[in-house]
PDB file of C-alpha atoms in Angstrom:
ATOM      1  CA  LEU B 226     -54.727 -24.116 -16.810  1.00  0.00           C
ATOM      2  CA  GLU B 227     -53.283 -27.529 -17.654  1.00  0.00           C
ATOM      3  CA  ALA B 228     -51.093 -25.916 -20.328  1.00  0.00           C
ATOM      4  CA  ILE B 229     -49.778 -23.322 -17.840  1.00  0.00           C
ATOM      5  CA  ILE B 230     -49.009 -26.021 -15.274  1.00  0.00           C
ATOM      6  CA  GLU B 231     -47.270 -28.175 -17.871  1.00  0.00           C
ATOM      7  CA  THR B 232     -45.174 -25.211 -19.029  1.00  0.00           C
ATOM      8  CA  ARG B 233     -44.095 -24.375 -15.465  1.00  0.00           C
ATOM      9  CA  VAL B 234     -43.280 -27.992 -14.620  1.00  0.00           C
ATOM     10  CA  SER B 235     -41.237 -28.278 -17.809  1.00  0.00           C
ATOM     11  CA  ALA B 236     -39.340 -25.064 -17.037  1.00  0.00           C
ATOM     12  CA  ARG B 237     -38.604 -26.231 -13.458  1.00  0.00           C
ATOM     13  CA  ALA B 238     -37.326 -29.580 -14.734  1.00  0.00           C
ATOM     14  CA  LYS B 239     -35.067 -27.799 -17.237  1.00  0.00           C
ATOM     15  CA  THR B 240     -33.659 -25.561 -14.482  1.00  0.00           C
ATOM     16  CA  GLN B 241     -32.955 -28.578 -12.270  1.00  0.00           C
ATOM     17  CA  ARG B 242     -31.162 -30.342 -15.140  1.00  0.00           C
ATOM     18  CA  GLU B 243     -29.033 -27.265 -15.794  1.00  0.00           C
ATOM     19  CA  ARG B 244     -28.154 -26.977 -12.116  1.00  0.00           C
ATOM     20  CA  SER B 245     -27.151 -30.628 -11.988  1.00  0.00           C
ATOM     21  CA  MET B 246     -24.711 -29.987 -14.841  1.00  0.00           C
ATOM     22  CA  ILE B 247     -22.892 -27.208 -12.964  1.00  0.00           C
ATOM     23  CA  LYS B 248     -19.409 -28.391 -12.101  1.00  0.00           C
ATOM     24  CA  PRO B 249     -18.024 -27.384  -8.699  1.00  0.00           C
ATOM     25  CA  PHE B 250     -14.707 -25.611  -9.103  1.00  0.00           C
ATOM     26  CA  ASP B 251     -11.572 -26.594  -7.258  1.00  0.00           C
ATOM     27  CA  ALA B 252      -9.839 -23.883  -5.283  1.00  0.00           C
ATOM     28  CA  ALA B 253      -6.886 -24.112  -7.664  1.00  0.00           C
ATOM     29  CA  GLU B 254      -9.098 -22.923 -10.525  1.00  0.00           C
ATOM     30  CA  ILE B 255     -10.052 -19.686  -8.751  1.00  0.00           C
ATOM     31  CA  ALA B 256      -8.188 -16.383  -8.707  1.00  0.00           C
ATOM     32  CA  CYS B 257      -9.134 -13.387  -6.569  1.00  0.00           C
ATOM     33  CA  LEU B 258      -7.795 -10.080  -7.904  1.00  0.00           C
ATOM     34  CA  VAL B 259      -7.255  -7.129  -5.569  1.00  0.00           C
ATOM     35  CA  ARG B 260      -5.839  -3.631  -5.931  1.00  0.00           C
ATOM     36  CA  GLY B 261      -3.468  -3.865  -2.982  1.00  0.00           C
ATOM     37  CA  TRP B 262      -2.171  -6.276  -0.377  1.00  0.00           C
ATOM     38  CA  SER B 263      -4.213  -4.761   2.447  1.00  0.00           C
ATOM     39  CA  LEU B 264      -7.414  -5.953   0.727  1.00  0.00           C
ATOM     40  CA  GLY B 265      -5.625  -9.160  -0.271  1.00  0.00           C
ATOM     41  CA  LYS B 266      -4.953 -10.041   3.358  1.00  0.00           C
ATOM     42  CA  THR B 267      -8.579  -9.309   4.203  1.00  0.00           C
ATOM     43  CA  MET B 268      -9.767 -11.643   1.444  1.00  0.00           C
ATOM     44  CA  ARG B 269      -7.406 -14.364   2.632  1.00  0.00           C
ATOM     45  CA  ALA B 270      -9.062 -14.165   6.043  1.00  0.00           C
ATOM     46  CA  VAL B 271     -12.522 -14.345   4.424  1.00  0.00           C
ATOM     47  CA  PHE B 272     -11.636 -17.488   2.471  1.00  0.00           C
ATOM     48  CA  ASN B 273      -9.966 -19.121   5.465  1.00  0.00           C
ATOM     49  CA  GLU B 274     -13.010 -18.446   7.642  1.00  0.00           C
ATOM     50  CA  ALA B 275     -15.048 -20.363   5.043  1.00  0.00           C
ATOM     51  CA  ASP B 276     -12.565 -23.265   5.276  1.00  0.00           C
ATOM     52  CA  VAL B 277     -11.186 -22.480   1.820  1.00  0.00           C
ATOM     53  CA  ASN B 278      -7.426 -22.531   1.493  1.00  0.00           C
ATOM     54  CA  ALA B 279      -6.195 -19.234   0.018  1.00  0.00           C
ATOM     55  CA  VAL B 280      -2.729 -17.768  -0.402  1.00  0.00           C
ATOM     56  CA  LEU B 281      -1.297 -14.409  -1.409  1.00  0.00           C
ATOM     57  CA  VAL B 282       0.628 -14.795  -4.655  1.00  0.00           C
ATOM     58  CA  GLY B 283       3.389 -12.317  -5.421  1.00  0.00           C
ATOM     59  CA  GLU B 284       3.146 -10.480  -2.103  1.00  0.00           C
ATOM     60  CA  THR B 285       6.050  -8.082  -1.790  1.00  0.00           C
ATOM     61  CA  GLY B 286       8.935  -8.439   0.647  1.00  0.00           C
ATOM     62  CA  PHE B 287       9.704  -6.351   3.730  1.00  0.00           C
ATOM     63  CA  PHE B 288      11.047  -3.126   2.228  1.00  0.00           C
ATOM     64  CA  ALA B 289       8.473  -3.058  -0.599  1.00  0.00           C
ATOM     65  CA  SER B 290       5.486  -3.563   1.728  1.00  0.00           C
ATOM     66  CA  PRO B 291       3.126  -0.536   1.704  1.00  0.00           C
ATOM     67  CA  GLU B 292       3.602   0.364   5.369  1.00  0.00           C
ATOM     68  CA  ILE B 293       7.403   0.264   5.135  1.00  0.00           C
ATOM     69  CA  SER B 294       7.534   2.155   1.827  1.00  0.00           C
ATOM     70  CA  ALA B 295       5.422   4.899   3.386  1.00  0.00           C
ATOM     71  CA  ALA B 296       7.576   4.946   6.533  1.00  0.00           C
ATOM     72  CA  LEU B 297      10.733   5.401   4.445  1.00  0.00           C
ATOM     73  CA  SER B 298       9.269   8.165   2.244  1.00  0.00           C
ATOM     74  CA  PRO B 299      10.490  11.019   4.539  1.00  0.00           C
ATOM     75  CA  LEU B 300      14.077   9.828   4.072  1.00  0.00           C
ATOM     76  CA  PHE B 301      13.724   9.820   0.284  1.00  0.00           C
ATOM     77  CA  ALA B 302      12.268  13.354   0.330  1.00  0.00           C
ATOM     78  CA  ILE B 303      14.993  14.712   2.641  1.00  0.00           C
ATOM     79  CA  ALA B 304      17.737  13.117   0.539  1.00  0.00           C
ATOM     80  CA  GLU B 305      16.363  14.788  -2.624  1.00  0.00           C
ATOM     81  CA  PRO B 306      15.116  18.192  -1.399  1.00  0.00           C
ATOM     82  CA  ASP B 307      14.940  19.698  -4.904  1.00  0.00           C
ATOM     83  CA  ASN B 308      13.065  16.804  -6.498  1.00  0.00           C
ATOM     84  CA  PRO B 309       9.248  17.185  -6.515  1.00  0.00           C
ATOM     85  CA  GLY B 310       8.642  13.419  -6.870  1.00  0.00           C
ATOM     86  CA  PRO B 311       9.630  12.342  -3.345  1.00  0.00           C
ATOM     87  CA  LEU B 312       7.733  15.296  -1.860  1.00  0.00           C
ATOM     88  CA  LEU B 313       4.510  14.368  -3.665  1.00  0.00           C
ATOM     89  CA  THR B 314       4.900  10.731  -2.604  1.00  0.00           C
ATOM     90  CA  LEU B 315       5.386  11.845   0.990  1.00  0.00           C
ATOM     91  CA  LEU B 316       2.361  14.163   0.951  1.00  0.00           C
ATOM     92  CA  ARG B 317       0.111  11.387  -0.423  1.00  0.00           C
ATOM     93  CA  SER B 318       1.505   8.694   1.884  1.00  0.00           C
ATOM     94  CA  PRO B 319      -0.486   7.327   4.853  1.00  0.00           C
ATOM     95  CA  LEU B 320       1.818   9.373   7.089  1.00  0.00           C
ATOM     96  CA  PHE B 321      -0.038  12.556   6.105  1.00  0.00           C
ATOM     97  CA  GLY B 322      -2.636  11.600   3.497  1.00  0.00           C
ATOM     98  CA  PHE B 323      -3.068  14.926   1.717  1.00  0.00           C
ATOM     99  CA  SER B 324      -5.618  14.723  -1.079  1.00  0.00           C
ATOM    100  CA  ASP B 325      -4.858  15.233  -4.759  1.00  0.00           C
ATOM    101  CA  ASP B 326      -7.046  18.363  -4.639  1.00  0.00           C
ATOM    102  CA  PHE B 327      -4.876  19.827  -1.870  1.00  0.00           C
ATOM    103  CA  ILE B 328      -1.678  19.000  -3.773  1.00  0.00           C
ATOM    104  CA  ALA B 329      -3.109  20.575  -6.939  1.00  0.00           C
ATOM    105  CA  LEU B 330      -3.833  23.773  -5.006  1.00  0.00           C
ATOM    106  CA  LEU B 331      -0.322  23.664  -3.568  1.00  0.00           C
ATOM    107  CA  ALA B 332       1.098  23.624  -7.094  1.00  0.00           C
ATOM    108  CA  LEU B 333      -1.299  26.292  -8.420  1.00  0.00           C
ATOM    109  CA  ASP B 334      -0.955  28.765  -5.539  1.00  0.00           C
ATOM    110  CA  LYS B 335       2.837  28.973  -5.546  1.00  0.00           C
ATOM    111  CA  ASP B 336       4.595  31.602  -7.629  1.00  0.00           C
ATOM    112  CA  ASP B 337       6.506  30.573 -10.735  1.00  0.00           C
ATOM    113  CA  LYS B 338       9.904  31.063  -9.085  1.00  0.00           C
ATOM    114  CA  THR B 339       9.166  28.684  -6.185  1.00  0.00           C
ATOM    115  CA  PRO B 340       9.887  25.011  -6.920  1.00  0.00           C
ATOM    116  CA  LEU B 341       7.485  22.331  -5.751  1.00  0.00           C
ATOM    117  CA  SER B 342      10.032  20.635  -3.507  1.00  0.00           C
ATOM    118  CA  LEU B 343      10.737  19.782   0.105  1.00  0.00           C
ATOM    119  CA  GLY B 344      13.633  22.237   0.145  1.00  0.00           C
ATOM    120  CA  ALA B 345      11.294  25.110  -0.773  1.00  0.00           C
ATOM    121  CA  LEU B 346       8.805  23.958   1.836  1.00  0.00           C
ATOM    122  CA  LEU B 347      11.360  23.773   4.638  1.00  0.00           C
ATOM    123  CA  ASP B 348      12.915  27.167   3.847  1.00  0.00           C
ATOM    124  CA  GLY B 349       9.467  28.739   3.962  1.00  0.00           C
ATOM    125  CA  SER B 350       9.114  29.765   0.310  1.00  0.00           C
ATOM    126  CA  LEU B 351       6.490  27.079  -0.429  1.00  0.00           C
ATOM    127  CA  LYS B 352       3.369  28.058   1.502  1.00  0.00           C
ATOM    128  CA  ARG B 353       0.288  26.087   2.438  1.00  0.00           C
ATOM    129  CA  PRO B 354      -2.610  26.807   0.066  1.00  0.00           C
ATOM    130  CA  GLU B 355      -5.566  28.601   1.655  1.00  0.00           C
ATOM    131  CA  THR B 356      -8.269  25.941   1.505  1.00  0.00           C
ATOM    132  CA  GLY B 357     -10.263  27.185   4.458  1.00  0.00           C
ATOM    133  CA  ASP B 358     -10.109  23.681   5.944  1.00  0.00           C
ATOM    134  CA  ALA B 359      -8.878  23.659   9.545  1.00  0.00           C
ATOM    135  CA  LEU B 360      -7.846  20.004   9.211  1.00  0.00           C
ATOM    136  CA  ASP B 361      -5.629  20.856   6.240  1.00  0.00           C
ATOM    137  CA  ALA B 362      -3.967  23.611   8.254  1.00  0.00           C
ATOM    138  CA  LEU B 363      -3.382  21.289  11.202  1.00  0.00           C
ATOM    139  CA  SER B 364      -2.011  18.518   8.985  1.00  0.00           C
ATOM    140  CA  TRP B 365       0.295  20.955   7.179  1.00  0.00           C
ATOM    141  CA  ASP B 366       1.712  22.286  10.458  1.00  0.00           C
ATOM    142  CA  CYS B 367       2.273  18.731  11.685  1.00  0.00           C
ATOM    143  CA  PHE B 368       3.917  17.807   8.385  1.00  0.00           C
ATOM    144  CA  SER B 369       6.282  20.803   8.384  1.00  0.00           C
ATOM    145  CA  ARG B 370       7.227  20.401  12.031  1.00  0.00           C
ATOM    146  CA  SER B 371       7.875  16.659  11.943  1.00  0.00           C
ATOM    147  CA  ILE B 372       9.888  16.649   8.698  1.00  0.00           C
ATOM    148  CA  SER B 373      11.954  19.651   9.847  1.00  0.00           C
ATOM    149  CA  ALA B 374      12.734  17.887  13.126  1.00  0.00           C
ATOM    150  CA  LEU B 375      13.698  14.693  11.297  1.00  0.00           C
ATOM    151  CA  ARG B 376      16.028  16.559   8.940  1.00  0.00           C
ATOM    152  CA  ASP B 377      17.636  18.489  11.812  1.00  0.00           C
ATOM    153  CA  SER B 378      18.174  15.291  13.826  1.00  0.00           C
ATOM    154  CA  ILE B 379      19.865  13.552  10.900  1.00  0.00           C
ATOM    155  CA  ASN B 380      22.012  16.597  10.127  1.00  0.00           C
ATOM    156  CA  GLY B 381      22.902  16.767  13.827  1.00  0.00           C
ATOM    157  CA  GLY B 382      24.426  13.293  13.742  1.00  0.00           C
ATOM    158  CA  VAL B 383      21.581  11.222  15.191  1.00  0.00           C
ATOM    159  CA  PRO B 384      21.533   7.767  13.524  1.00  0.00           C
ATOM    160  CA  VAL B 385      18.922   7.731  10.785  1.00  0.00           C
ATOM    161  CA  TYR B 386      17.114   4.695  12.184  1.00  0.00           C
ATOM    162  CA  GLU B 387      16.752   6.416  15.582  1.00  0.00           C
ATOM    163  CA  ALA B 388      15.629   9.738  14.105  1.00  0.00           C
ATOM    164  CA  LEU B 389      13.038   8.047  11.866  1.00  0.00           C
ATOM    165  CA  ASP B 390      11.753   5.935  14.752  1.00  0.00           C
ATOM    166  CA  VAL B 391      11.164   9.084  16.832  1.00  0.00           C
ATOM    167  CA  CYS B 392       9.451  10.784  13.882  1.00  0.00           C
ATOM    168  CA  LEU B 393       7.091   7.854  13.272  1.00  0.00           C
ATOM    169  CA  ALA B 394       6.293   7.616  16.982  1.00  0.00           C
ATOM    170  CA  ASP B 395       5.484  11.351  17.158  1.00  0.00           C
ATOM    171  CA  LEU B 396       3.172  10.947  14.169  1.00  0.00           C
ATOM    172  CA  ARG B 397       1.556   7.870  15.769  1.00  0.00           C
ATOM    173  CA  TYR B 398       1.945   6.181  12.410  1.00  0.00           C
ATOM    174  CA  ALA B 399       1.500   2.644  13.723  1.00  0.00           C
ATOM    175  CA  ALA B 400      -1.924   3.555  15.141  1.00  0.00           C
ATOM    176  CA  ALA B 401      -3.245   3.862  11.570  1.00  0.00           C
ATOM    177  CA  TYR B 402      -3.030   0.068  11.252  1.00  0.00           C
ATOM    178  CA  LEU B 403      -4.670  -0.870  14.558  1.00  0.00           C
ATOM    179  CA  SER B 404      -8.175  -0.958  13.102  1.00  0.00           C
ATOM    180  CA  GLU B 405      -7.228  -2.601   9.803  1.00  0.00           C
ATOM    181  CA  PRO B 406      -8.067  -6.258   9.166  1.00  0.00           C
ATOM    182  CA  LEU B 407      -4.882  -8.222   9.735  1.00  0.00           C
ATOM    183  CA  GLY B 408      -3.134  -4.985  10.695  1.00  0.00           C
ATOM    184  CA  ALA B 409      -0.933  -7.125  12.932  1.00  0.00           C
ATOM    185  CA  ASP B 410       1.222  -7.917   9.890  1.00  0.00           C
ATOM    186  CA  ALA B 411       1.863  -4.220   9.273  1.00  0.00           C
ATOM    187  CA  LEU B 412       2.531  -3.575  12.965  1.00  0.00           C
ATOM    188  CA  ALA B 413       5.018  -6.433  13.068  1.00  0.00           C
ATOM    189  CA  ASN B 414       6.857  -4.955  10.080  1.00  0.00           C
ATOM    190  CA  LEU B 415       6.929  -1.494  11.660  1.00  0.00           C
ATOM    191  CA  SER B 416       8.257  -2.940  14.919  1.00  0.00           C
ATOM    192  CA  ALA B 417      11.072  -4.603  12.984  1.00  0.00           C
ATOM    193  CA  LEU B 418      11.900  -1.483  10.946  1.00  0.00           C
ATOM    194  CA  PRO B 419      14.406   0.169  13.342  1.00  0.00           C
ATOM    195  CA  GLU B 420      16.554  -2.964  13.550  1.00  0.00           C
ATOM    196  CA  ARG B 421      16.353  -3.656   9.815  1.00  0.00           C
ATOM    197  CA  LEU B 422      17.165  -0.032   9.001  1.00  0.00           C
ATOM    198  CA  ALA B 423      20.060  -0.012  11.480  1.00  0.00           C
ATOM    199  CA  ASP B 424      21.543  -3.056   9.729  1.00  0.00           C
ATOM    200  CA  VAL B 425      21.435  -1.285   6.364  1.00  0.00           C
ATOM    201  CA  GLU B 426      22.770   1.969   7.837  1.00  0.00           C
ATOM    202  CA  SER B 427      25.758   0.198   9.387  1.00  0.00           C
ATOM    203  CA  SER B 428      26.931  -0.873   5.922  1.00  0.00           C
ATOM    204  CA  VAL B 429      26.891   2.594   4.292  1.00  0.00           C
ATOM    205  CA  SER B 430      28.053   6.126   5.066  1.00  0.00           C
ATOM    206  CA  GLY B 431      25.657   9.064   4.982  1.00  0.00           C
ATOM    207  CA  LEU B 432      21.992   9.595   4.164  1.00  0.00           C
ATOM    208  CA  ASP B 433      22.479   9.672   0.392  1.00  0.00           C
ATOM    209  CA  ALA B 434      24.201   6.282   0.381  1.00  0.00           C
ATOM    210  CA  LEU B 435      21.564   4.879   2.728  1.00  0.00           C
ATOM    211  CA  VAL B 436      18.719   6.041   0.487  1.00  0.00           C
ATOM    212  CA  ARG B 437      20.404   4.559  -2.599  1.00  0.00           C
ATOM    213  CA  GLU B 438      20.730   1.218  -0.805  1.00  0.00           C
ATOM    214  CA  LEU B 439      17.124   1.345   0.404  1.00  0.00           C
ATOM    215  CA  LYS B 440      15.887   1.972  -3.143  1.00  0.00           C
ATOM    216  CA  VAL B 441      17.799  -1.107  -4.288  1.00  0.00           C
ATOM    217  CA  LEU B 442      16.210  -3.168  -1.500  1.00  0.00           C
ATOM    218  CA  VAL B 443      12.714  -1.865  -2.287  1.00  0.00           C
ATOM    219  CA  GLU B 444      13.127  -2.706  -5.971  1.00  0.00           C
ATOM    220  CA  LYS B 445      14.540  -6.131  -5.147  1.00  0.00           C
ATOM    221  CA  ASP B 446      11.697  -6.952  -2.757  1.00  0.00           C
ATOM    222  CA  ASP B 447       9.146  -5.737  -5.297  1.00  0.00           C
ATOM    223  CA  GLU B 448      10.578  -7.855  -8.106  1.00  0.00           C
ATOM    224  CA  THR B 449      11.192 -10.941  -5.949  1.00  0.00           C
ATOM    225  CA  PRO B 450       7.829 -11.842  -4.384  1.00  0.00           C
ATOM    226  CA  LYS B 451       7.669 -13.802  -1.162  1.00  0.00           C
ATOM    227  CA  THR B 452       5.270 -16.300  -2.742  1.00  0.00           C
ATOM    228  CA  PRO B 453       5.783 -16.835  -6.495  1.00  0.00           C
ATOM    229  CA  ILE B 454       2.873 -18.561  -8.212  1.00  0.00           C
ATOM    230  CA  ALA B 455       4.986 -21.606  -9.073  1.00  0.00           C
ATOM    231  CA  SER B 456       5.349 -22.413  -5.371  1.00  0.00           C
ATOM    232  CA  VAL B 457       1.621 -22.314  -4.555  1.00  0.00           C
ATOM    233  CA  SER B 458      -0.094 -25.624  -3.864  1.00  0.00           C
ATOM    234  CA  ASP B 459      -2.842 -26.812  -6.213  1.00  0.00           C
ATOM    235  CA  ASP B 460      -5.568 -26.734  -3.559  1.00  0.00           C
ATOM    236  CA  ALA B 461      -5.539 -22.981  -2.876  1.00  0.00           C
ATOM    237  CA  VAL B 462      -7.349 -19.925  -4.198  1.00  0.00           C
ATOM    238  CA  LYS B 463      -4.749 -17.545  -5.606  1.00  0.00           C
ATOM    239  CA  ILE B 464      -5.073 -13.983  -4.309  1.00  0.00           C
ATOM    240  CA  MET B 465      -3.029 -11.562  -6.387  1.00  0.00           C
ATOM    241  CA  THR B 466      -2.959  -7.975  -7.541  1.00  0.00           C
ATOM    242  CA  GLN B 467      -4.592  -7.050 -10.821  1.00  0.00           C
ATOM    243  CA  HIS B 468      -1.188  -5.997 -12.131  1.00  0.00           C
ATOM    244  CA  GLY B 469       0.412  -9.290 -11.088  1.00  0.00           C
ATOM    245  CA  SER B 470      -2.273 -11.379 -12.804  1.00  0.00           C
ATOM    246  CA  LYS B 471      -1.358 -10.315 -16.328  1.00  0.00           C
ATOM    247  CA  GLY B 472      -0.826 -13.264 -18.645  1.00  0.00           C
ATOM    248  CA  LEU B 473      -2.419 -15.829 -16.298  1.00  0.00           C
ATOM    249  CA  GLU B 474      -5.618 -17.815 -16.885  1.00  0.00           C
ATOM    250  CA  PHE B 475      -8.170 -19.197 -14.399  1.00  0.00           C
ATOM    251  CA  ALA B 476     -11.568 -20.811 -14.742  1.00  0.00           C
ATOM    252  CA  VAL B 477     -13.069 -18.373 -12.209  1.00  0.00           C
ATOM    253  CA  VAL B 478     -11.874 -14.832 -11.557  1.00  0.00           C
ATOM    254  CA  ILE B 479     -13.183 -12.733  -8.666  1.00  0.00           C
ATOM    255  CA  SER B 480     -12.311  -9.050  -9.080  1.00  0.00           C
ATOM    256  CA  MET B 481     -12.477  -7.093  -5.831  1.00  0.00           C
ATOM    257  CA  ASN B 482     -12.782  -3.286  -6.004  1.00  0.00           C
TER     258      ASN B 482
END
């Protein structure tokens, strides 16, 4: 019994010594990696609630923000009606949120002569796949109707920023962010979109030129982050995307999935 007690006391003392050697980390030595900025903003709120200073590093600018990129995706698809890329981006976007399984069926069910493009969809040659899901049918009808109305408005001479604003309002797109943590940031961006888009539209002529300019702005905002790591103070946890963390080193890394 004495041997057992001695062993346990010795083990407890060793554990206490090891704990006393643990060095508390400064916030500057900690990085929190996230997949996207929506989770990043949530984690910033979590750290701040715990009285830990945390900043988003490399967060994208206005036009490259997820909610604005998704809002602009109908314009990109309409400007390139024969290109499958913009259509697939639009279908997957938060505006409609079709699953990869649905999109795979869309590609498999069409005949070989029908292109997978917005042009084929709007002229009726690209049909909705028969999934048996009533929600898919409803979403497809909403998608076809709203994009057709947007295209017709633009072709009819309605300013693009006005036509897109009506389309987003009909889709109740902003409501998707009401329940998100820190969704106020996304809502503020969406509220500013008509004015920002009108400014860009006033400097170009036609939808094609507008889309080319928007792509330049998206790329510029994506490559020029609002908060580069060099500007972050030393007393803050760095929250960044997994992609943006390449080549950096930290004493502690928290990976959020």
